[in-house]
XYZ file of N, CA, C and O in Angstrom:
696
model
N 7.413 5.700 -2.408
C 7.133 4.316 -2.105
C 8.402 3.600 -1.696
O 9.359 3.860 -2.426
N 8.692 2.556 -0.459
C 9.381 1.863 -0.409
C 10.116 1.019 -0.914
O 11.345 1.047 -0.970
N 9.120 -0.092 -1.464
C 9.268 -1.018 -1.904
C 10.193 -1.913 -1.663
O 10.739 -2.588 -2.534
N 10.518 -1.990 0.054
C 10.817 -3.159 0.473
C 10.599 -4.194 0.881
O 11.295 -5.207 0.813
N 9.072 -3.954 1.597
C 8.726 -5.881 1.869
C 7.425 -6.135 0.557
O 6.219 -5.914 0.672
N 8.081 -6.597 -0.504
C 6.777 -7.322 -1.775
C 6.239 -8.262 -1.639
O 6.939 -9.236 -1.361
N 4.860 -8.450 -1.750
C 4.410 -9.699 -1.873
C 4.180 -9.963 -3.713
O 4.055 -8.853 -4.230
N 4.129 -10.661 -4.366
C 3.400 -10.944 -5.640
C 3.272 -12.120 -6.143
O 4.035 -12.992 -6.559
N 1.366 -11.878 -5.945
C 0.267 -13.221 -5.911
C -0.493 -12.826 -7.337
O -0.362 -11.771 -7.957
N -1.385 -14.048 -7.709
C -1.722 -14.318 -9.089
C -1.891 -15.914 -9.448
O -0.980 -16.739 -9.523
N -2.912 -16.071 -9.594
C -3.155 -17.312 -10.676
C -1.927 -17.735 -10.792
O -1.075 -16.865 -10.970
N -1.526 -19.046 -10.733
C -0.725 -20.151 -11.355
C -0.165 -19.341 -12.722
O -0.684 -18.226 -12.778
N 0.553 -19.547 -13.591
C 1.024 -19.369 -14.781
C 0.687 -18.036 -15.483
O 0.582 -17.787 -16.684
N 0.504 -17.000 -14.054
C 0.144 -15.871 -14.460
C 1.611 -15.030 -14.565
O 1.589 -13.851 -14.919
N 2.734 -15.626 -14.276
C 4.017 -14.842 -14.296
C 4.739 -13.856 -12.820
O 5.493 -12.895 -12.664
N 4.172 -14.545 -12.208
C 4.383 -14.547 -10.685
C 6.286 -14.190 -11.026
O 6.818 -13.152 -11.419
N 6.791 -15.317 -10.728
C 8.268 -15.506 -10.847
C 8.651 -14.321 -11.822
O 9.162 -13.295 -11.372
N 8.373 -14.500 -13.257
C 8.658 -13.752 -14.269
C 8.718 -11.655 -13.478
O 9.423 -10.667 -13.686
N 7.668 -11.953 -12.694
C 7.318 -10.381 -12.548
C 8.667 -10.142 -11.549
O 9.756 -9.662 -11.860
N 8.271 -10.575 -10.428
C 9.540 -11.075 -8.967
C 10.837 -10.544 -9.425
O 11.269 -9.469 -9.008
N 11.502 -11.323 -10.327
C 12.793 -11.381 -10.789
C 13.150 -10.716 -11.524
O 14.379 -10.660 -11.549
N 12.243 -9.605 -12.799
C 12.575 -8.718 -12.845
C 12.224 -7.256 -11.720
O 13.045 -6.352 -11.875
N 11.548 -7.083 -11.068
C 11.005 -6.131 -9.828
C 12.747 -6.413 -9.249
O 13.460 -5.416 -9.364
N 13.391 -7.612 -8.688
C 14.340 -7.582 -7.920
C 15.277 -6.991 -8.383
O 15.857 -6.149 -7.698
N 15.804 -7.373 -10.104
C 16.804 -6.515 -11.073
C 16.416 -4.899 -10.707
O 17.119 -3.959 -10.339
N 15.243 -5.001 -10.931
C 15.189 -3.059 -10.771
C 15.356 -2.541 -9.305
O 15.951 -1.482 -9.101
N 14.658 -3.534 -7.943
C 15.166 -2.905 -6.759
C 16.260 -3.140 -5.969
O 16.493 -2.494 -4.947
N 17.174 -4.330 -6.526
C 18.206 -4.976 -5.762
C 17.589 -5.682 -4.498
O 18.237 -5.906 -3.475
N 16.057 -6.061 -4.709
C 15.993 -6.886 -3.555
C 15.451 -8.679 -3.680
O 14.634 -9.107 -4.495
N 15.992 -9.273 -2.899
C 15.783 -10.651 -3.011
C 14.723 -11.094 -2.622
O 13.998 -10.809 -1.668
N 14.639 -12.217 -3.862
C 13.040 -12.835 -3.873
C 13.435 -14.171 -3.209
O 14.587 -14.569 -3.035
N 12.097 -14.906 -2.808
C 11.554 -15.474 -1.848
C 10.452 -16.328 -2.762
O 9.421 -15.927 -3.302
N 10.977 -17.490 -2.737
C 9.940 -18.257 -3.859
C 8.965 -19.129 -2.881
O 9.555 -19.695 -1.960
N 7.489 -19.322 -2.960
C 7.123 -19.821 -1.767
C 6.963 -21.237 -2.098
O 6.414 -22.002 -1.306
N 7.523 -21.715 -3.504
C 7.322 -22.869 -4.350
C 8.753 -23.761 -3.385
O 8.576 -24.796 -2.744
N 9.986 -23.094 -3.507
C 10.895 -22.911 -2.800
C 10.987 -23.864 -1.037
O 11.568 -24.824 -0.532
N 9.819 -22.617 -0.614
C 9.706 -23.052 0.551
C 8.837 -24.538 0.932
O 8.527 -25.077 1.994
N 8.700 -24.763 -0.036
C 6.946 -25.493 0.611
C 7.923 -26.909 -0.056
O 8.264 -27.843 0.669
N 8.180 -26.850 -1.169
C 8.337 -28.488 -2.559
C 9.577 -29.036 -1.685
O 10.247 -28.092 -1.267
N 9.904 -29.870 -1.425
C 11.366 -31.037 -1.778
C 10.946 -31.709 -3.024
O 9.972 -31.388 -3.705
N 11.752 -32.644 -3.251
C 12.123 -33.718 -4.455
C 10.825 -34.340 -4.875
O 10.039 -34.811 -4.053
N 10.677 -34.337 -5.787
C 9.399 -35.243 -6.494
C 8.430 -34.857 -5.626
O 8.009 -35.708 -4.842
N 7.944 -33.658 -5.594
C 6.933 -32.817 -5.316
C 6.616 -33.482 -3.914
O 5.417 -33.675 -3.708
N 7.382 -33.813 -3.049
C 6.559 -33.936 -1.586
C 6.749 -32.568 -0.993
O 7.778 -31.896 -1.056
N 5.690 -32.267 -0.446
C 5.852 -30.825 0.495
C 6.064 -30.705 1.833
O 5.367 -31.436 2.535
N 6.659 -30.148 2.253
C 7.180 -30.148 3.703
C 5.597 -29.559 4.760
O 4.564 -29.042 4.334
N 5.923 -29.852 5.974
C 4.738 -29.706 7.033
C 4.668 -28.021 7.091
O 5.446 -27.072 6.998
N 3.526 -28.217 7.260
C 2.824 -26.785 7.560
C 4.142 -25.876 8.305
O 4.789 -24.927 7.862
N 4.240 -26.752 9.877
C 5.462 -26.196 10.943
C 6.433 -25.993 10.121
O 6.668 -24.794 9.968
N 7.004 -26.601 9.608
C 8.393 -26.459 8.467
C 8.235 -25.194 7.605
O 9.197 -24.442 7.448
N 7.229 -24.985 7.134
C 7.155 -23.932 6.125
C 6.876 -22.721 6.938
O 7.401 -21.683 6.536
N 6.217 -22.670 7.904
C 5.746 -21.405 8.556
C 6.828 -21.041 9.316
O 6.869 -19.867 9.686
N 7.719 -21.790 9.633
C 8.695 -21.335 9.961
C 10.368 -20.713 9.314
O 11.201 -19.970 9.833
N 10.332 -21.399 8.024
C 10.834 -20.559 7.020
C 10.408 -19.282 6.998
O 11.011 -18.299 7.429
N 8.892 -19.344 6.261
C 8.423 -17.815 6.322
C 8.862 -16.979 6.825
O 9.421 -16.039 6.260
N 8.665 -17.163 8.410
C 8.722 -16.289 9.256
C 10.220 -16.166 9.218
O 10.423 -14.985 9.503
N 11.224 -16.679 9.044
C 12.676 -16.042 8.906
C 12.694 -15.072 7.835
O 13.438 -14.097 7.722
N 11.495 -15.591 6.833
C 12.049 -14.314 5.494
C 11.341 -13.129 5.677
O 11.653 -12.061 5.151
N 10.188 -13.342 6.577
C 9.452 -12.027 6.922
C 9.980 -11.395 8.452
O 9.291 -10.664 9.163
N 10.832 -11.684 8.643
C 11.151 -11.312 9.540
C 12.606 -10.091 9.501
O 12.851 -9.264 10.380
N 13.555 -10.361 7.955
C 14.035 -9.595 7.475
C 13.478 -8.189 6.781
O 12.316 -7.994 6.425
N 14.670 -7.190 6.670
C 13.819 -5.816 6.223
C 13.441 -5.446 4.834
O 12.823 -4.423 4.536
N 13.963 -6.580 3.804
C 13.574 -6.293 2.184
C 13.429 -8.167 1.687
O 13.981 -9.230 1.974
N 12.682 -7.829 1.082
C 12.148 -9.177 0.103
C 11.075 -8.562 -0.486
O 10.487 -7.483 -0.415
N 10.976 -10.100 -1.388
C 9.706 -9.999 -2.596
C 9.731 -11.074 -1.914
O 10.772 -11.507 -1.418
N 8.202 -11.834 -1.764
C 7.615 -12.962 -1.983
C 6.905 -13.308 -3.194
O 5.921 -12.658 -3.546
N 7.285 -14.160 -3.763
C 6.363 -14.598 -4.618
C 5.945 -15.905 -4.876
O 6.600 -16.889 -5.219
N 4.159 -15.693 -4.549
C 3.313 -16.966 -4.517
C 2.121 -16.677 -3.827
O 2.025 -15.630 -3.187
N 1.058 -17.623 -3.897
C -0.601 -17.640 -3.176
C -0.116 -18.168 -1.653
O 0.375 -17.337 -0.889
N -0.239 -19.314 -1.307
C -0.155 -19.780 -0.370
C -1.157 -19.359 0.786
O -0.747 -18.977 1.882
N -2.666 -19.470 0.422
C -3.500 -18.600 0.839
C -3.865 -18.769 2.379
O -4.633 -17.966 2.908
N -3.315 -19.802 3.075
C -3.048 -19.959 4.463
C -2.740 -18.950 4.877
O -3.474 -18.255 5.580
N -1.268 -18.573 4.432
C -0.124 -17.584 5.288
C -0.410 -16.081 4.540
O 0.093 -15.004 4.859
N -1.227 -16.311 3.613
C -1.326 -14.470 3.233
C -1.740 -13.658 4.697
O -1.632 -12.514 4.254
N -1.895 -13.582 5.258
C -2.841 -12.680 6.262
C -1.708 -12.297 6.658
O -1.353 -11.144 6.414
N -0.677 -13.398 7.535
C 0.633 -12.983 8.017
C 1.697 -12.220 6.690
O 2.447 -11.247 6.611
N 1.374 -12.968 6.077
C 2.857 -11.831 5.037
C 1.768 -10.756 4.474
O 2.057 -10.454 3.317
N 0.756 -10.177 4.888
C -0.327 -8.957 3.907
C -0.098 -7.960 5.392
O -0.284 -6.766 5.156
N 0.238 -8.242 6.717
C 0.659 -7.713 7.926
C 2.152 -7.034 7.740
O 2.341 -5.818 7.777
N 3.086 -7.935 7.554
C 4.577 -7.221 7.080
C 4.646 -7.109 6.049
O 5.796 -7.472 5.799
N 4.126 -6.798 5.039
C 4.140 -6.435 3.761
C 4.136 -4.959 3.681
O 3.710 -4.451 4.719
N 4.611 -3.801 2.423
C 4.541 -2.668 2.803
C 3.968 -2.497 0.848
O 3.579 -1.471 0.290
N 4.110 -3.747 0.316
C 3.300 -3.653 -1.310
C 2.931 -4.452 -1.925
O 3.684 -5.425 -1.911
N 1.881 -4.583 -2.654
C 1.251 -6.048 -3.365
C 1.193 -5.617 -4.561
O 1.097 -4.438 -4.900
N 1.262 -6.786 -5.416
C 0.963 -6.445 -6.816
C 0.213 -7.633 -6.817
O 0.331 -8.527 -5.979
N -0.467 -7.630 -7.658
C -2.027 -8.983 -7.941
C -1.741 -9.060 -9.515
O -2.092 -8.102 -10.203
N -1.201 -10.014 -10.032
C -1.956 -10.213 -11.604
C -2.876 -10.720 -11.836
O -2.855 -11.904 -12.175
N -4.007 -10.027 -11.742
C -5.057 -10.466 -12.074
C -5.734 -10.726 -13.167
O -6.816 -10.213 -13.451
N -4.849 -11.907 -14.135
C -5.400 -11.883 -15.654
C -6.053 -12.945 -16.089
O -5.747 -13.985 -15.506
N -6.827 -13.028 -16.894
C -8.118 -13.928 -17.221
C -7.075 -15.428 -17.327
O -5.917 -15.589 -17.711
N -7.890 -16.163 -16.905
C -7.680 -17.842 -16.875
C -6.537 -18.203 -18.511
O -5.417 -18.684 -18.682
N -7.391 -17.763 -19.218
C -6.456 -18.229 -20.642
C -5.076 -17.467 -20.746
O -4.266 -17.628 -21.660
N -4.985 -16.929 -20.070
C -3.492 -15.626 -20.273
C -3.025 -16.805 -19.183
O -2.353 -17.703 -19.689
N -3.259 -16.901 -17.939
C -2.601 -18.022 -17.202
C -2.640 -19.627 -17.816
O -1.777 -20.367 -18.288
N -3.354 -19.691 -17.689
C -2.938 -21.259 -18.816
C -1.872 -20.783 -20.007
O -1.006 -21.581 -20.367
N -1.934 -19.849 -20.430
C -0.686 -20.536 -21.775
C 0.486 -20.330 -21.255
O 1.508 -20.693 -21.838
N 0.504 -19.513 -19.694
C 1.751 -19.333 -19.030
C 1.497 -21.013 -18.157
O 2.201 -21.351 -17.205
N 0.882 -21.488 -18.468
C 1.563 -22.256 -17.357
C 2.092 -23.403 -18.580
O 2.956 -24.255 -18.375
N 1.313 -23.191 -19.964
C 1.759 -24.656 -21.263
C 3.296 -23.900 -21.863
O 4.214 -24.661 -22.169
N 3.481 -22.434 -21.994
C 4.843 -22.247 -22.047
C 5.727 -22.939 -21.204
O 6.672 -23.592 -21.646
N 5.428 -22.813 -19.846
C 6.224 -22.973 -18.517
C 6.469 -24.688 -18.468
O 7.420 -25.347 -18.049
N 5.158 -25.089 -19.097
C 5.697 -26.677 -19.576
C 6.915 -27.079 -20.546
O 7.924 -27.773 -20.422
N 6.422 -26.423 -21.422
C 7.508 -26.596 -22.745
C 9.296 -26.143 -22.469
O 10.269 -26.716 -22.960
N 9.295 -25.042 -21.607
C 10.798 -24.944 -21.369
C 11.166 -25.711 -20.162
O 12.367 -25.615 -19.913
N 10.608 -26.321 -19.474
C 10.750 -27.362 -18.291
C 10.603 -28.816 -18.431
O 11.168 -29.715 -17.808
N 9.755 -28.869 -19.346
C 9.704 -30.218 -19.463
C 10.357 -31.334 -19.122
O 11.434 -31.548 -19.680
N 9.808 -32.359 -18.059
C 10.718 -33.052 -17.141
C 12.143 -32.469 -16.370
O 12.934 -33.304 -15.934
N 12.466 -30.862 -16.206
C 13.396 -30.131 -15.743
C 12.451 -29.630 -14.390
O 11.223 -29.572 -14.324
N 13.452 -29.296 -13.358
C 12.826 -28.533 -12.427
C 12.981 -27.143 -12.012
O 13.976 -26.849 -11.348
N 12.102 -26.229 -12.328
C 13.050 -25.032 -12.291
C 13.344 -24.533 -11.369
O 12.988 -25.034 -10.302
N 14.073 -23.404 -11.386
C 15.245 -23.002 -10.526
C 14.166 -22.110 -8.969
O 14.708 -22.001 -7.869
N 13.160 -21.754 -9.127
C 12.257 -21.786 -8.346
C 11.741 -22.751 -7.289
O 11.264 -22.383 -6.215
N 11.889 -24.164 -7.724
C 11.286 -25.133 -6.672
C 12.371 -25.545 -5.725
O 13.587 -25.427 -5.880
N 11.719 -26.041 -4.736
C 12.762 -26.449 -3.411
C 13.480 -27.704 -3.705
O 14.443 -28.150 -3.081
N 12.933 -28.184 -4.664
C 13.936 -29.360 -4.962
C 13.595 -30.110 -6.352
O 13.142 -29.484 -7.311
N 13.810 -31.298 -6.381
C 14.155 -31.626 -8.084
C 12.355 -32.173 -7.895
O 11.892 -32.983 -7.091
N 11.636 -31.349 -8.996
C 10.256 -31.382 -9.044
C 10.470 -31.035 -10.797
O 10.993 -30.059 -11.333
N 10.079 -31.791 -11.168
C 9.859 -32.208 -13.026
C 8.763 -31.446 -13.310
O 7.920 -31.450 -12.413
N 8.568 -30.948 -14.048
C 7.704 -30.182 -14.550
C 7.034 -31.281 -16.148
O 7.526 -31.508 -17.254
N 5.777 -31.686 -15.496
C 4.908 -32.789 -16.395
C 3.574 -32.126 -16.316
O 3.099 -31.558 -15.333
N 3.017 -32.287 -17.543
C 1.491 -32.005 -17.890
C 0.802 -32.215 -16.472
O 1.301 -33.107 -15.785
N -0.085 -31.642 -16.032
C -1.154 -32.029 -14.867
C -2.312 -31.215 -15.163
O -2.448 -30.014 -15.396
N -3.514 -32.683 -15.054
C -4.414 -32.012 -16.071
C -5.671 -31.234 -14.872
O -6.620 -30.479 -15.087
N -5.077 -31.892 -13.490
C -5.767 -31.276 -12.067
C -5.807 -30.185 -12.217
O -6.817 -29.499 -12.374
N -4.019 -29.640 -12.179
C -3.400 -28.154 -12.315
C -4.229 -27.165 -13.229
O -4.842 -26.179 -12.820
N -4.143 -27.587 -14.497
C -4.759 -26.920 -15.020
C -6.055 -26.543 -15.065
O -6.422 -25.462 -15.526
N -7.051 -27.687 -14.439
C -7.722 -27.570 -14.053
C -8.603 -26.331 -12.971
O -9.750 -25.884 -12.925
N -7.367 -26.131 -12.225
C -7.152 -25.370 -10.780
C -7.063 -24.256 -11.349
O -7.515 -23.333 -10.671
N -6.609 -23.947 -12.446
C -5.999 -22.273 -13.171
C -7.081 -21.972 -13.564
O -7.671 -20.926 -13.297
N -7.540 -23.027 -14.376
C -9.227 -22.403 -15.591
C -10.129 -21.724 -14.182
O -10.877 -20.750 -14.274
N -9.845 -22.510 -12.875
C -10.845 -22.343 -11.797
C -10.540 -21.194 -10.921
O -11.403 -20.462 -10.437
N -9.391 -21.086 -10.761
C -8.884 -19.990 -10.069
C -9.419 -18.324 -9.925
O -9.283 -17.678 -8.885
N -9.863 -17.944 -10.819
C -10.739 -16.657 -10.690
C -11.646 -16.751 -10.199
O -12.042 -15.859 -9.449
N -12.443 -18.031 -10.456
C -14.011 -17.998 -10.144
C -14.047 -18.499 -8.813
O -15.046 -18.314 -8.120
N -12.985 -19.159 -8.359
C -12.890 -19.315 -6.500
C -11.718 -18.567 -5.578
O -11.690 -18.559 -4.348
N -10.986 -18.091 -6.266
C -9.880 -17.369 -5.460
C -9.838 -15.745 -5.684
O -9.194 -15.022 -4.923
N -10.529 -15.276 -6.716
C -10.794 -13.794 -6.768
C -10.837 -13.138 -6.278
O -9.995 -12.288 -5.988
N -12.248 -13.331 -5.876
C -13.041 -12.351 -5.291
C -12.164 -12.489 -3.430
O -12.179 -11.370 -2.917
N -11.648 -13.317 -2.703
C -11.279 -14.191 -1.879
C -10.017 -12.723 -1.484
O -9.830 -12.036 -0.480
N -9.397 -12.770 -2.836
C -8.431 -12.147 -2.486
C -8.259 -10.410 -2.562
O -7.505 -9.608 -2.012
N -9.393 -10.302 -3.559
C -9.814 -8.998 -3.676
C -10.332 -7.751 -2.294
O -10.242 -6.548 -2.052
N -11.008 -9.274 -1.562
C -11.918 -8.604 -0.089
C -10.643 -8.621 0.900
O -10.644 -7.834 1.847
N -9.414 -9.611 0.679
C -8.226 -9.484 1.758
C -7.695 -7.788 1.158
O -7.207 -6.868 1.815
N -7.939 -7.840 0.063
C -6.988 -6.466 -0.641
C -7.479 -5.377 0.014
O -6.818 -4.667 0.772
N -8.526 -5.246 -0.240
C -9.557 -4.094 0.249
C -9.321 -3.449 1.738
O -9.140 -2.280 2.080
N -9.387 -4.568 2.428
C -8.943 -4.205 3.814
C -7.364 -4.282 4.492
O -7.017 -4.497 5.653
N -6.717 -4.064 3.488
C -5.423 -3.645 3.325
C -5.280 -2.418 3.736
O -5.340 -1.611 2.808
N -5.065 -1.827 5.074
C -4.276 -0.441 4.781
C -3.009 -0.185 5.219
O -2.268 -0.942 5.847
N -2.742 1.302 4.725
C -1.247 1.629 4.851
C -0.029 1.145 4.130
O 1.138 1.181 4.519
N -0.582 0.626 2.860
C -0.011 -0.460 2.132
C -0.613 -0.020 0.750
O -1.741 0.367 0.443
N 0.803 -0.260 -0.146
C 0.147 0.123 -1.837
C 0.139 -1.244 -2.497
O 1.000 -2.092 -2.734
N -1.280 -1.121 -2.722
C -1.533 -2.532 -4.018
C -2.188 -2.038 -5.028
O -3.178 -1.310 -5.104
N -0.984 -2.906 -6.381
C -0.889 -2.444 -7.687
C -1.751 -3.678 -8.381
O -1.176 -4.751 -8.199
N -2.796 -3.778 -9.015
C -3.409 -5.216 -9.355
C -3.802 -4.571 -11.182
O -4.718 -3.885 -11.638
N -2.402 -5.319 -11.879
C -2.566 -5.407 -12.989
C -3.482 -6.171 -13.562
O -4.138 -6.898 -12.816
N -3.714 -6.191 -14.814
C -5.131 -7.302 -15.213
C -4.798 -7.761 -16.545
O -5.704 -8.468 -16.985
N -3.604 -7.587 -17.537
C -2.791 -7.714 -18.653
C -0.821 -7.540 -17.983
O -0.099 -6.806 -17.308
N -0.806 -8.740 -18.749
C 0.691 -8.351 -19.347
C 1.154 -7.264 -19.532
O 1.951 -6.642 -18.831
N 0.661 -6.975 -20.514
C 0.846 -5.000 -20.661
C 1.277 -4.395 -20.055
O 2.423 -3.976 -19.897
N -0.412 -4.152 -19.236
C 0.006 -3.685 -17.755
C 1.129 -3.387 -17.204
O 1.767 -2.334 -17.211
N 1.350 -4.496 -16.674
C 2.818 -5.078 -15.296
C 4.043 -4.657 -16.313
O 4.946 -4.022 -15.769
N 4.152 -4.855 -17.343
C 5.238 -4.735 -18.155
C 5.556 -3.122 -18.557
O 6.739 -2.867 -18.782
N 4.891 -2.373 -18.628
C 4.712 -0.810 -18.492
C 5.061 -0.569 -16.981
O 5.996 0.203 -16.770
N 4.388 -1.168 -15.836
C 5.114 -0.542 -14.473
C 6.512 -0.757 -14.995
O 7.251 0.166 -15.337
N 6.747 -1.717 -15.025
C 7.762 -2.050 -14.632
C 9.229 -1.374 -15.630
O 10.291 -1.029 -15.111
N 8.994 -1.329 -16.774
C 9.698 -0.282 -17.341
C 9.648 1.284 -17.071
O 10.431 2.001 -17.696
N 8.633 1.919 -16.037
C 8.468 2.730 -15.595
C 9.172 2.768 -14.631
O 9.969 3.698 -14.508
N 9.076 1.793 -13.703
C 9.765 1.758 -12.429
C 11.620 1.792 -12.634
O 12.380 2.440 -11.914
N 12.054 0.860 -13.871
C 13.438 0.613 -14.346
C 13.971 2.386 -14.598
O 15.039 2.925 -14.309
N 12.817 2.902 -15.198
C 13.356 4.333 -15.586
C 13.616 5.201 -14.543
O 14.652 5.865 -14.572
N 12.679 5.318 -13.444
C 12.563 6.248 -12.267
C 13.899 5.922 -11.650
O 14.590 6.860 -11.254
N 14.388 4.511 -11.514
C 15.510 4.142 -10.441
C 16.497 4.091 -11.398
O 17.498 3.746 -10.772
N 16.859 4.268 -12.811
C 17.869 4.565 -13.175
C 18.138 5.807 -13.563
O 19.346 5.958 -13.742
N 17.475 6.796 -13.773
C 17.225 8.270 -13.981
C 17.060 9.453 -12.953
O 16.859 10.599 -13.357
């Protein structure tokens, strides 16, 4: 396996970032936050043109991770992509990642967003997470499917991803 152009998508507070940043420690390759691309300051988001054109500079290089939904531009980064990983874990495993992700941020912005974006309760957001399986699932499951030539890994636990990935740490240091 390659494992140079990554994508890794998942529910909100499913550990997107968390997964990314260690995957990059184990492959030496740089991640690509799409939170990054999209946020400026106090959560205004830049134009569609603005962002798609970022993208396309980072997909246009020969190694990255992306990590994020951004379910517009999946088609184009699921084209130069050469691996996906999906966390696909039940709504409540993402919600307490996203009420952790509150608690160490709280009014901080983390080092992920494109600019100074506070991290405050949003009860929409959460909203969007409890909802997220039952409208973005299946959505992304049928893009997966017709994926070829391409390895996608779609964990469904913590566990899971956390076993590749100490698997993977072992293979490339051994």
């Amino acid at each position: 396996m390659a494992y140079e152009r990554i994508l890794v998508i998942g529910s909100p507070g499913s550990g997107k970032t968390t997964f990314s940043l260690e995957l990059s420690k184990i492959l030496g390759v740089g991640v690509t936050h799409l939170d990054r691309l999209f946020w400026r300051d106090n959560w205004v988001n830049v134009s569609n043109d603005e962002f798609d054109s970022q993208l396309s500079a980072v997909l246009e290089s020969d190694s990255w991770i992306i990590d994020g939904n951004y379910g517009r531009t999946l088609g184009k980064r699921l084209e130069r992509c050469d691996t996906v990983f999906f966390l696909d874990y039940p709504a409540a495993v993402s919600l307490s990642g996203y009420f952790c992700r509150l608690l160490k941020y709280r009014g901080r912005s983390r080092a992920d967003m494109g600019g100074y974006c506070p991290e405050r309760p949003d009860f929409e957001f959460m909203r969007y997470i409890l909802k997220f399986n039952g409208t973005h699932r299946k959505e992304l499951y049928n893009k997966l499917k017709n994926v070829r030539g391409r390895d996608v890994f779609i964990f469904h636990s913590r566990r899971e991803s956390a076993r590749f990935l100490e698997k993977l740490k072992k293979q490339k240091s051994g």
